[in-house]
């Protein structure tokens, strides 16, 4: 499948800092959306909710051992795009996804693809914490159990403990293993869901605002976790905190009303954005 | 003559009028926008308060009057009649009073017409006219006084909103207590009759006796009908038929709910749900035909073909059809609780790579289970209380048997047969119906309480 990629764009003026900026009307993707030997590639992705066009012709790669941050104003389609990457949008009746998305060269929307192993490989932490109404232990053990990752109880206990430790929740809940996960506080639930996701060791992890309800200490534990996971895996993270994006990510993508406006090295995006909309957003003039 | 309907209509009309003028008055008191801000409540509340002052006392007097009017008039008419009639025994007197009332409303009279009767009827009519006129005057005066008082009281400091809300709260409380008092009333009426029964037949004999044969000898020398009131066979029959019904209804209802809410596409759902609801809307007597005329003979023929001894009215037939009747009940209740499980819960499981059936089995159903159990318990009490199907299909013989191919009888069927037709209302046979009813009532009440408790517990789970 050949997909034309937007590269040229109207050059419209000189920015305040003397750099060339693309003006606010321009909707072409600025920057380099592609990387060498990408883990996941997206080409010409369009998403519709019924008639609503939520993602507009987006192309983006997620490289190996890298963290891609997705930022943008509320409602711009970050969650929607993330949910395309493990086909979670399949569960929404009205949602239609077009374009090509591959994982290790395989088209994940292909006819012969089974979503079950795909989602085990591409794990997801949801925007709203959604623990099961089961015990804390069972919440974390659920994934390993269905995929048969543990031979026996001892191994399962170990997976549960390591996952909870990595998510920075172990100390708080180690004596409450049989208590319901729904009884935890919002931030604890968020970490429980992170532990639940990493318990199945997915190779690509999609995190939708994983720290939105966390205090600075818990946030830094999760950021350390992301750094550690990056050694082996690929991570896409949606965040509203630009400090967090610059701390954890190598590349950043800025979305605006369904368009991918600008993508590039995190440092470059936050210091010398090339699109006026990106500049507006990171300097706080928008959203 | 002023009819009560006219008075009632007038009250309603004046009440709506009172709303309008109360509201106008509030605007007038306020004067301008700034004045409006000074008012304690918005003008609508002053209008509502005026309407309530106008309508509620008038309606109360009106209803009280309607309740007592006929009794008082009757007393007065009797008092005005010749001594010879007044001294009649009460039941004869009652007949005459009935005749007078019939005469007044123009119905056929049982006794022959005579002068006294006619005079009494005229007296009755006259009193009625006076009463209506008096009621009209009283109501109108009350409305005038109350409305004037409240109109005077309208001022920026009148806490109209709080008063209106308090009154509305009391109206709501009154409505909700009606249901409670009805339940208590039913319970008491059954209880008193049941106590009379237990004065004649001992409680232990009733609860633990193994033989049910309520026919009693009417004359001393009659043979055969001794009267035995052991309720065990009757309750065993009820249990067996309900159990068969649940065995049919729970799996089918639950699975259809799972299919509809988790697997079916929207088009299928849109067609299937209303169809299920039609099944729920069929009158039970029609199910009764179906059981008696179609299912029971079919079971008997099949049984005979297999060399089994099947009675023409079997517990199996009644239970099966009752189960079919309850399917939509179970499925729509379960469908509701399954749909109430948040989509985020399913997403969580799918996101971990669970298959659809794993998600349903391990996440959705456990989350919905308390609600489903509650629904099933409600269905059980429905099955226990069901009458029509069993009357038509299960038979009357109180056999104590575990064989579903035999005729059994149920509590509700026995109550119906004991009370239908001309009965003496003080023989143990008739009173037994109330004892059965009481036990049935208590059993379903307990089941319902458990069910509601379970359902409520479930509601708190996703907070
Ligand atoms: N299930 C849905 N059905 C219909 N429209 C949807 C649905 N989910 C999202 N949308 C629409 O798609 C657009 C993008 O939503 P999305 O949730 O992806 O935004 P977001 O960037 O994640 O916002 P936020 O930062 O607030 O989470 C929104 O305009 C939203 O109204
Ligand atoms: Mg979002």
XYZ file of C-alpha atoms and ligand atoms in Angstrom:
782
model
C 0.000 0.000 0.000
C 1.393 3.348 -0.982
C 0.450 6.334 1.057
C 1.368 9.820 0.116
C 3.006 11.631 2.933
C 2.559 15.284 3.538
C 5.860 17.046 3.538
C 5.634 20.399 1.844
C 3.819 23.179 3.548
C 3.171 26.839 3.071
C 5.908 28.919 4.575
C 4.186 31.983 5.793
C 6.310 34.183 7.864
C 8.948 34.744 10.430
C 8.257 33.810 14.048
C 8.953 36.000 17.030
C 12.180 34.237 17.748
C 13.295 34.669 14.192
C 12.588 31.055 13.210
C 10.402 30.144 10.295
C 6.971 29.088 11.496
C 4.145 27.447 9.650
C 1.046 29.575 10.068
C -2.055 28.624 12.001
C -4.063 27.621 8.914
C -1.584 24.994 7.821
C -2.594 21.412 8.609
C 0.354 19.570 7.046
C 2.461 17.563 9.450
C 5.649 19.455 10.222
C 8.771 17.566 11.183
C 9.851 13.971 10.760
C 7.124 11.435 11.615
C 9.241 8.468 10.505
C 12.120 6.620 12.144
C 14.521 3.899 11.068
C 13.414 0.343 11.925
C 10.170 1.420 13.523
C 8.289 -0.885 15.858
C 4.904 0.407 14.797
C 4.081 2.444 11.710
C 0.926 4.354 10.929
C 0.154 5.612 7.440
C -2.841 7.661 6.363
C -4.858 6.876 9.462
C -8.371 8.311 9.520
C -10.820 7.652 12.323
C -14.522 8.438 12.248
C -17.098 8.268 15.030
C -20.195 8.032 12.864
C -19.906 11.199 10.790
C -17.376 12.845 13.055
C -13.876 12.860 11.617
C -11.765 12.454 14.764
C -8.325 11.630 13.299
C -7.365 13.134 9.952
C -4.809 11.419 7.746
C -2.156 10.897 10.384
C 1.207 9.255 9.685
C 3.502 8.438 12.611
C 6.087 5.843 13.606
C 6.905 4.483 17.029
C 10.522 3.433 17.160
C 12.257 0.695 19.108
C 13.267 1.515 22.670
C 11.747 4.913 22.498
C 9.063 6.868 24.261
C 6.784 8.947 22.077
C 4.769 11.596 23.878
C 1.485 12.791 22.480
C 0.295 16.183 23.533
C -2.476 18.501 22.492
C -5.597 20.227 23.703
C -8.442 18.231 25.209
C -10.607 16.535 22.601
C -7.980 16.682 19.856
C -7.973 12.902 19.393
C -4.961 11.687 21.397
C -6.890 8.905 23.088
C -8.590 8.008 19.848
C -5.275 7.657 18.059
C -3.770 5.632 20.883
C -6.736 3.268 20.863
C -6.161 2.576 17.160
C -2.770 1.105 17.970
C -4.189 -1.936 19.757
C -7.567 -1.924 18.060
C -9.463 -0.946 21.181
C -11.645 1.139 18.889
C -13.134 -2.129 17.641
C -15.285 -2.181 20.755
C -17.004 1.079 19.809
C -19.833 0.388 17.394
C -19.792 3.740 15.648
C -16.033 3.924 15.252
C -14.404 3.319 11.863
C -10.638 3.230 11.291
C -9.012 3.665 7.852
C -5.388 3.523 6.820
C -2.531 1.177 7.563
C -1.054 0.451 10.963
C 1.678 -2.154 11.307
C 3.383 -3.850 14.199
C 6.764 -5.309 13.250
C 5.741 -5.076 9.607
C 2.392 -6.852 10.057
C -0.787 -4.932 9.227
C -2.739 -5.102 12.494
C -6.020 -4.346 10.744
C -5.426 -7.217 8.311
C -8.147 -9.799 7.826
C -6.209 -12.716 9.285
C -5.042 -10.822 12.367
C -6.377 -11.982 15.720
C -6.840 -9.067 18.107
C -6.342 -11.188 21.209
C -2.583 -11.790 20.865
C -2.227 -8.304 19.408
C -3.581 -6.741 22.589
C -1.365 -8.936 24.709
C 1.572 -7.559 22.738
C 0.366 -3.964 22.698
C -0.805 -3.244 26.208
C -2.792 -0.254 27.292
C -3.265 1.864 30.407
C -6.566 3.655 30.109
C -7.267 7.295 30.758
C -9.810 6.475 33.445
C -8.623 3.857 35.956
C -10.796 0.789 35.466
C -9.870 -1.898 37.993
C -12.045 -5.005 37.909
C -14.395 -5.513 40.841
C -12.063 -8.251 42.049
C -9.346 -8.373 44.688
C -6.154 -6.392 44.177
C -4.257 -9.633 43.665
C -6.724 -10.916 41.080
C -6.631 -7.625 39.242
C -2.898 -7.924 38.636
C -2.959 -11.697 38.192
C -5.745 -11.553 35.630
C -3.566 -11.032 32.545
C -0.868 -13.559 33.475
C -3.594 -16.098 34.225
C -5.391 -15.848 30.906
C -2.127 -15.979 28.999
C -0.724 -18.759 31.154
C 2.403 -16.792 32.012
C 2.892 -18.503 35.363
C 3.455 -22.221 35.907
C 2.327 -22.183 39.501
C 1.178 -20.057 42.368
C 4.702 -19.078 43.385
C 5.500 -17.696 39.952
C 2.183 -15.889 39.824
C 2.808 -14.350 43.251
C 6.150 -13.174 41.988
C 4.726 -11.584 38.854
C 2.091 -9.817 40.948
C 4.650 -8.537 43.421
C 7.138 -7.276 40.825
C 4.419 -5.582 38.830
C 3.055 -3.834 41.907
C 6.559 -2.849 43.009
C 7.335 -1.353 39.612
C 4.109 0.625 39.719
C 5.067 1.899 43.193
C 2.016 0.392 44.831
C 3.432 -2.664 46.598
C 4.212 -1.042 49.934
C 0.710 0.397 50.177
C -1.230 -2.740 49.304
C 0.945 -5.690 50.266
C -1.298 -6.430 53.239
C -4.513 -5.743 51.359
C -4.127 -8.293 48.560
C -7.614 -9.712 49.077
C -9.334 -6.339 49.271
C -11.312 -5.196 46.222
C -9.350 -3.104 43.743
C -12.317 -0.784 43.410
C -11.866 0.243 47.040
C -8.534 1.975 46.380
C -8.164 5.711 45.924
C -8.131 7.178 42.417
C -4.340 7.438 42.238
C -3.890 3.961 43.717
C -6.322 2.582 41.153
C -4.319 4.263 38.412
C -1.146 2.547 39.610
C -3.018 -0.734 40.006
C -4.021 -0.490 36.346
C -0.429 0.209 35.354
C 0.689 -2.853 37.333
C -2.038 -4.890 35.689
C -0.847 -3.869 32.236
C 2.865 -4.492 32.760
C 2.125 -7.868 34.394
C 1.615 -9.364 30.931
C 4.934 -7.848 29.697
C 3.591 -6.195 26.552
C 6.195 -5.137 23.986
C 4.487 -1.879 23.163
C 2.770 0.000 25.953
C 0.164 2.668 25.334
C -0.335 4.951 28.310
C -3.206 7.396 28.325
C -2.452 10.045 30.951
C -1.088 7.474 33.395
C -0.150 10.064 36.008
C -3.196 12.341 35.870
C -4.220 11.514 39.440
C -0.781 10.968 40.964
C 1.226 13.014 43.413
C 4.796 14.056 42.482
C 6.397 11.088 44.235
C 4.170 8.486 42.604
C 4.614 10.324 39.302
C 8.383 10.071 39.518
C 8.101 6.339 40.298
C 6.022 5.867 37.149
C 8.471 7.966 35.134
C 11.330 5.795 36.382
C 9.284 2.781 35.354
C 8.834 4.227 31.877
C 12.593 4.788 31.624
C 13.204 1.209 32.647
C 10.586 -0.242 30.290
C 12.071 1.753 27.444
C 15.233 -0.355 27.643
C 13.309 -3.232 26.082
C 10.015 -1.929 24.839
C 8.341 0.916 22.994
C 6.018 3.311 24.722
C 3.461 5.835 23.544
C 2.289 8.150 26.285
C -0.444 10.768 26.245
C 0.102 13.514 28.732
C -1.129 16.982 29.542
C 2.044 17.788 31.436
C 4.713 19.232 29.167
C 7.317 18.803 31.878
C 6.480 15.131 31.940
C 6.680 14.885 28.161
C 10.096 16.496 28.172
C 11.296 14.331 31.063
C 10.299 10.926 29.716
C 10.041 11.108 25.950
C 12.508 11.127 23.084
C 10.008 12.313 20.500
C 6.866 14.384 20.861
C 3.812 14.628 18.624
C 1.455 17.558 18.827
C -2.173 16.932 17.829
C -4.698 19.615 17.052
C -8.391 18.906 16.258
C -7.607 15.531 14.744
C -4.549 16.643 12.779
C -0.998 15.695 13.639
C 0.492 19.167 13.495
C 4.090 18.691 14.406
C 6.333 15.849 15.435
C 10.015 15.783 16.232
C 12.664 15.450 18.900
C 11.224 16.347 22.248
C 13.930 18.876 22.953
C 13.364 20.577 19.614
C 9.566 20.667 19.967
C 9.728 22.334 23.344
C 12.521 24.772 22.539
C 12.095 25.601 18.886
C 8.657 24.571 17.622
C 8.231 25.180 13.931
C 4.458 25.386 13.723
C 2.587 28.369 15.083
C -0.051 26.083 16.708
C 2.624 24.093 18.536
C 4.201 27.291 19.722
C 0.814 28.603 20.907
C 0.182 25.396 22.815
C 3.514 25.036 24.564
C 3.651 28.685 25.484
C 0.182 28.409 26.953
C -1.670 30.570 24.486
C -3.940 27.661 23.619
C -5.759 24.994 25.625
C -78.414 20.612 41.794
C -74.664 21.030 42.091
C -72.916 17.762 41.469
C -69.672 16.867 43.296
C -67.883 16.794 39.947
C -68.709 20.418 39.373
C -67.363 21.336 42.801
C -64.200 19.377 42.147
C -63.691 21.025 38.768
C -64.269 24.417 40.337
C -61.599 23.740 42.961
C -59.084 22.817 40.287
C -59.968 25.846 38.215
C -59.667 28.204 41.172
C -56.369 26.611 42.156
C -54.836 27.340 38.775
C -56.264 30.822 38.997
C -54.661 31.213 42.407
C -51.287 30.278 40.916
C -51.608 33.048 38.342
C -52.690 35.763 40.759
C -50.140 34.694 43.399
C -47.397 35.021 40.856
C -48.741 38.382 39.649
C -48.916 39.549 43.226
C -45.273 38.630 43.773
C -44.282 40.702 40.746
C -46.417 43.562 42.029
C -44.883 43.390 45.506
C -41.403 43.297 44.008
C -42.038 46.277 41.757
C -38.954 46.202 39.538
C -35.956 43.998 38.801
C -34.105 45.189 41.849
C -37.161 44.406 43.946
C -37.276 40.906 42.472
C -33.754 40.309 43.678
C -34.872 41.318 47.170
C -37.639 38.696 47.198
C -36.787 35.550 49.114
C -38.074 33.236 46.357
C -38.770 33.463 42.683
C -42.334 34.583 41.757
C -43.237 31.058 40.584
C -42.910 29.839 44.147
C -45.251 32.508 45.445
C -47.712 31.390 42.778
C -47.329 27.752 43.773
C -47.726 28.580 47.447
C -50.924 30.522 46.741
C -52.248 27.620 44.671
C -51.478 25.208 47.492
C -53.201 27.335 50.114
C -56.155 27.603 47.806
C -56.376 23.996 46.682
C -55.209 21.734 49.496
C -57.640 22.686 52.316
C -60.508 22.779 49.834
C -59.644 19.340 48.512
C -59.272 17.926 52.007
C -62.707 19.227 53.051
C -64.147 18.023 49.755
C -62.865 14.472 50.178
C -63.844 14.264 53.835
C -67.292 15.519 52.960
C -67.679 12.972 50.159
C -66.663 10.160 52.471
C -69.055 10.993 55.289
C -71.916 12.557 53.347
C -73.881 9.430 52.493
C -73.604 7.950 55.982
C -74.877 11.081 57.681
C -77.705 11.567 55.206
C -78.765 7.959 55.674
C -78.878 8.424 59.445
C -80.976 11.532 59.057
C -83.392 9.810 56.661
C -83.825 6.893 59.039
C -84.425 9.259 61.882
C -87.196 10.902 59.904
C -89.021 7.648 59.191
C -91.963 6.239 61.143
C -91.175 4.304 64.313
C -92.452 1.052 62.857
C -89.603 1.054 60.355
C -86.960 2.420 62.690
C -87.536 -0.457 65.081
C -86.904 -3.108 62.443
C -83.877 -5.369 62.968
C -80.663 -4.004 61.354
C -80.591 -6.316 58.334
C -84.187 -5.504 57.389
C -83.470 -1.837 57.907
C -80.482 -2.157 55.600
C -82.670 -3.555 52.862
C -85.002 -0.622 53.143
C -82.145 1.868 53.091
C -80.848 0.181 49.950
C -84.256 0.487 48.396
C -84.336 4.164 49.196
C -80.936 4.697 47.633
C -81.978 2.772 44.539
C -85.077 4.851 44.274
C -83.006 8.016 44.508
C -80.660 6.969 41.745
C -83.532 5.613 39.654
C -82.673 1.914 39.853
C -85.038 -0.999 40.230
C -86.439 -1.418 43.719
C -86.858 -4.843 45.274
C -89.770 -4.211 47.607
C -93.105 -2.900 46.448
C -93.425 0.838 46.336
C -95.247 2.514 49.143
C -95.828 5.954 50.396
C -93.247 5.861 53.196
C -90.541 4.731 50.849
C -91.332 7.457 48.400
C -91.360 10.071 51.117
C -88.055 8.830 52.438
C -86.522 9.001 48.984
C -87.690 12.566 48.594
C -86.246 13.354 51.976
C -82.968 11.799 50.894
C -82.860 13.854 47.714
C -83.640 17.000 49.608
C -80.864 16.382 52.120
C -78.450 15.651 49.296
C -79.227 18.972 47.667
C -78.725 20.782 50.958
C -75.471 18.979 51.500
C -74.112 19.903 48.063
C -75.078 23.494 48.501
C -73.475 23.594 51.927
C -70.332 21.954 50.567
C -70.144 24.532 47.800
C -70.466 27.372 50.253
C -67.917 25.915 52.661
C -65.391 25.197 49.934
C -65.745 28.577 48.293
C -65.469 30.368 51.616
C -62.411 28.370 52.525
C -60.803 29.178 49.201
C -61.564 32.853 49.589
C -60.240 33.046 53.140
C -57.099 31.016 52.497
C -56.251 32.825 49.285
C -56.751 36.225 50.806
C -54.614 35.325 53.791
C -51.755 34.091 51.707
C -51.996 36.995 49.270
C -51.691 39.360 52.212
C -48.684 37.454 53.432
C -46.748 37.704 50.168
C -43.778 39.878 50.940
C -40.053 39.815 50.219
C -39.428 38.004 53.499
C -41.987 35.201 52.976
C -39.987 31.992 52.526
C -42.239 30.677 49.786
C -39.748 28.254 48.238
C -39.032 26.497 51.514
C -42.730 26.218 52.304
C -43.591 24.873 48.864
C -40.799 22.351 49.091
C -41.895 21.215 52.534
C -45.467 20.737 51.340
C -44.288 18.815 48.277
C -42.129 16.653 50.493
C -45.126 15.767 52.637
C -47.205 14.968 49.582
C -44.438 12.625 48.399
C -44.229 11.011 51.825
C -47.986 10.476 51.842
C -47.845 8.787 48.440
C -45.049 6.488 49.455
C -46.769 5.441 52.657
C -49.841 4.347 50.708
C -47.934 1.340 49.404
C -46.652 0.509 52.862
C -50.093 0.738 54.472
C -51.604 -1.363 51.725
C -49.052 -4.069 52.389
C -49.729 -3.915 56.104
C -53.469 -3.952 55.486
C -53.278 -7.018 53.281
C -51.056 -8.756 55.759
C -53.393 -8.002 58.653
C -56.538 -9.068 56.842
C -54.940 -12.368 55.929
C -53.445 -12.717 59.386
C -56.767 -12.421 61.237
C -58.446 -15.056 59.100
C -55.426 -17.293 59.442
C -55.533 -16.957 63.222
C -59.143 -18.109 63.159
C -58.006 -21.116 61.179
C -55.286 -21.951 63.623
C -57.838 -21.870 66.435
C -59.441 -24.902 64.806
C -56.447 -26.690 63.324
C -53.144 -26.678 65.151
C -50.167 -24.904 63.617
C -47.993 -27.996 63.757
C -50.586 -30.122 62.016
C -50.824 -27.509 59.282
C -47.108 -26.992 58.795
C -45.951 -30.583 59.147
C -48.947 -32.711 58.185
C -48.438 -34.942 55.174
C -52.016 -35.223 54.034
C -54.030 -32.487 52.373
C -57.711 -33.138 51.871
C -59.698 -30.086 52.885
C -63.204 -31.466 52.146
C -65.163 -31.550 55.400
C -68.314 -33.412 56.225
C -71.170 -30.992 56.104
C -73.549 -33.384 57.890
C -72.502 -35.611 60.740
C -73.384 -38.812 58.912
C -71.450 -38.055 55.730
C -68.583 -40.414 54.983
C -65.224 -40.013 53.351
C -64.620 -36.326 53.834
C -62.801 -36.034 57.084
C -60.710 -32.949 56.371
C -56.950 -33.118 56.642
C -54.931 -29.947 56.601
C -51.291 -31.003 56.297
C -49.816 -28.411 53.949
C -46.586 -30.232 53.114
C -47.844 -31.832 49.876
C -49.142 -28.478 48.700
C -45.898 -26.690 49.404
C -43.915 -29.559 47.919
C -45.965 -29.211 44.753
C -45.303 -25.488 44.642
C -41.613 -26.057 45.156
C -41.405 -28.694 42.447
C -43.231 -26.620 39.844
C -41.242 -23.495 40.706
C -38.019 -25.470 40.561
C -38.888 -26.828 37.113
C -39.781 -23.308 36.014
C -36.502 -21.918 37.255
C -34.518 -24.716 35.646
C -36.077 -23.641 32.359
C -36.078 -19.889 32.858
C -32.730 -19.133 34.472
C -30.324 -20.664 31.942
C -32.346 -19.646 28.897
C -33.104 -16.177 30.208
C -29.551 -15.562 31.333
C -27.971 -16.792 28.147
C -30.320 -14.804 25.976
C -29.464 -11.738 28.054
C -25.761 -12.407 27.557
C -26.247 -12.836 23.847
C -28.352 -9.714 23.523
C -26.104 -7.455 25.538
C -22.657 -8.761 24.599
C -22.785 -10.386 21.196
C -25.845 -9.319 19.216
C -25.498 -6.443 16.819
C -27.759 -3.475 17.175
C -30.196 -4.546 14.446
C -30.827 -7.927 16.022
C -31.217 -6.329 19.428
C -33.720 -3.861 18.102
C -35.877 -6.728 16.842
C -35.333 -9.300 19.581
C -35.906 -7.131 22.641
C -39.432 -6.042 21.734
C -40.282 -9.632 20.823
C -39.143 -10.763 24.257
C -41.262 -8.080 25.779
C -44.288 -9.353 23.890
C -43.649 -12.732 25.480
C -43.769 -10.974 28.838
C -47.022 -9.295 27.931
C -49.022 -12.438 27.122
C -51.740 -12.898 29.754
C -51.016 -15.847 31.997
C -54.369 -17.403 31.185
C -53.196 -17.782 27.590
C -50.094 -19.553 28.835
C -52.539 -21.702 30.765
C -54.274 -22.804 27.553
C -50.966 -23.500 26.003
C -49.917 -25.643 28.958
C -53.184 -27.540 29.249
C -53.964 -28.044 25.578
C -50.574 -28.301 23.915
C -47.743 -29.035 26.281
C -49.452 -31.432 28.693
C -50.811 -33.746 25.955
C -47.463 -33.609 24.189
C -45.637 -34.663 27.329
C -48.152 -37.407 27.979
C -47.879 -38.784 24.441
C -44.099 -38.670 24.524
C -44.121 -40.333 27.930
C -46.479 -43.055 26.792
C -44.307 -43.611 23.747
C -41.390 -44.188 26.078
C -43.486 -46.478 28.231
C -43.741 -44.052 31.124
C -46.782 -43.492 33.240
C -47.672 -39.843 32.746
C -50.768 -38.158 34.103
C -52.599 -35.838 31.771
C -51.993 -32.941 34.108
C -48.357 -33.109 35.102
C -46.100 -30.896 37.164
C -43.700 -30.956 34.241
C -46.152 -29.332 31.842
C -47.057 -26.542 34.241
C -43.430 -26.013 35.241
C -42.186 -25.865 31.643
C -44.765 -23.335 30.564
C -44.270 -21.284 33.689
C -40.554 -21.299 32.940
C -41.230 -19.999 29.449
C -43.377 -17.287 30.930
C -40.566 -16.205 33.241
C -37.806 -16.220 30.600
C -38.381 -12.610 29.520
C -38.507 -11.576 33.167
C -35.115 -13.107 33.903
C -33.599 -11.995 30.631
C -34.680 -8.392 30.811
C -33.550 -8.020 34.426
C -30.205 -9.648 33.657
C -29.861 -7.622 30.489
C -30.231 -4.467 32.554
C -27.575 -5.440 35.085
C -25.188 -6.675 32.395
C -25.586 -3.410 30.539
C -24.961 -1.551 33.769
C -21.450 -3.037 33.944
C -19.326 -0.136 32.715
C -17.764 -0.455 29.275
C -14.457 0.512 30.925
C -14.513 -2.846 32.717
C -14.730 -4.704 29.422
C -12.082 -2.438 27.908
C -9.781 -3.328 30.782
C -10.108 -7.010 30.006
C -9.869 -6.601 26.230
C -6.854 -4.358 26.705
C -5.069 -7.197 28.483
C -5.760 -9.512 25.567
C -8.754 -11.345 26.941
C -11.093 -12.936 24.429
C -14.710 -11.993 24.328
C -15.845 -15.120 26.139
C -13.150 -14.683 28.803
C -14.279 -11.119 29.276
C -17.904 -12.148 29.631
C -17.205 -15.089 31.924
C -14.505 -13.604 34.123
C -15.247 -9.902 34.235
C -18.752 -9.017 33.119
C -20.715 -11.836 34.746
C -18.932 -11.687 38.119
C -19.490 -7.953 38.157
C -23.156 -8.420 37.291
C -23.708 -11.500 39.438
C -25.257 -9.880 42.508
C -27.756 -8.130 40.286
C -28.494 -11.310 38.399
C -29.041 -13.208 41.644
C -31.429 -10.497 42.763
C -33.302 -10.800 39.486
C -33.507 -14.570 39.787
C -34.863 -14.344 43.318
C -37.543 -11.949 42.109
C -38.340 -14.465 39.377
C -38.639 -17.234 41.978
C -41.186 -15.306 43.979
C -43.013 -14.648 40.743
C -43.072 -18.398 40.029
C -44.279 -19.273 43.504
C -47.102 -16.782 43.297
C -48.174 -17.710 39.766
C -51.706 -19.110 39.730
C -53.362 -19.277 36.360
C -51.015 -21.680 34.620
C -51.032 -24.153 37.471
C -54.771 -23.974 37.902
C -55.169 -24.925 34.266
C -52.321 -27.360 33.870
C -51.176 -28.845 37.160
C -54.301 -30.376 38.624
C -55.885 -30.524 42.039
C -54.734 -33.766 43.621
C -52.346 -33.063 46.473
C -49.878 -35.872 45.854
C -46.707 -35.915 47.833
C -44.360 -37.099 45.113
C -41.010 -36.328 43.600
C -42.080 -37.508 40.173
C -42.634 -34.528 37.880
C -44.832 -36.640 35.601
C -47.505 -36.953 38.284
C -50.239 -34.529 39.108
C -49.365 -32.176 41.930
C -51.058 -29.103 43.242
C -49.776 -25.777 44.455
C -50.594 -23.306 47.178
C -52.198 -20.839 44.824
C -54.328 -23.500 43.143
C -55.597 -24.680 46.505
C -56.434 -21.153 47.568
C -58.448 -20.682 44.404
C -60.348 -23.958 44.734
C -61.007 -23.396 48.421
C -62.518 -19.981 47.878
C -64.277 -20.313 44.523
C -68.008 -20.923 44.668
C -70.383 -20.691 47.604
C -68.506 -21.255 50.802
C -69.160 -20.941 54.479
C -66.798 -18.324 55.755
C -66.160 -19.933 59.089
C -65.435 -23.527 58.172
C -61.792 -24.624 58.489
C -61.903 -25.467 54.795
C -62.357 -21.852 53.773
C -60.125 -20.465 56.469
C -57.354 -22.816 55.334
C -57.062 -20.657 52.226
C -56.022 -17.735 54.378
C -53.486 -19.803 56.275
C -51.991 -20.906 52.955
C -52.055 -17.334 51.729
C -50.281 -16.145 54.841
C -47.465 -18.649 54.512
C -47.152 -17.864 50.810
C -47.095 -14.162 51.540
C -44.370 -14.564 54.147
C -42.291 -16.786 51.873
C -42.402 -14.411 48.910
C -41.869 -11.442 51.196
C -38.693 -12.976 52.559
C -37.508 -13.785 49.051
C -38.219 -10.249 47.885
C -36.421 -8.718 50.831
C -33.363 -10.852 50.139
C -33.566 -10.008 46.437
C -33.836 -6.279 47.011
C -31.009 -6.389 49.506
C -28.771 -8.185 47.012
C -29.690 -5.792 44.219
C -28.981 -2.786 46.410
C -25.610 -4.086 47.426
C -24.754 -4.439 43.779
C -25.640 -0.815 43.069
C -22.875 0.432 45.348
C -20.170 -1.457 43.636
C -18.865 0.988 41.043
C -18.946 4.082 43.190
N -16.916 6.953 21.760
C -16.980 8.107 21.070
N -18.047 8.366 20.300
C -18.124 9.520 19.587
N -17.208 10.459 19.601
C -16.103 10.263 20.343
C -15.939 9.080 21.124
N -14.762 9.154 21.791
C -14.225 10.337 21.430
N -15.019 11.008 20.566
C -14.752 12.307 19.962
O -13.508 12.268 19.335
C -12.765 13.428 19.620
C -11.424 13.046 20.196
O -11.622 12.444 21.468
P -10.432 11.870 22.332
O -11.011 11.163 23.480
O -9.539 11.112 21.466
O -9.740 13.220 22.828
P -8.425 13.381 23.707
O -7.439 14.076 22.884
O -8.033 12.086 24.306
O -8.956 14.385 24.814
P -8.567 14.406 26.383
O -7.264 15.079 26.500
O -9.666 15.238 26.968
O -8.577 13.012 26.866
C -13.577 14.260 20.582
O -14.113 15.357 19.850
C -14.663 13.369 21.035
O -15.867 14.095 21.089
Mg -8.010 11.304 26.178
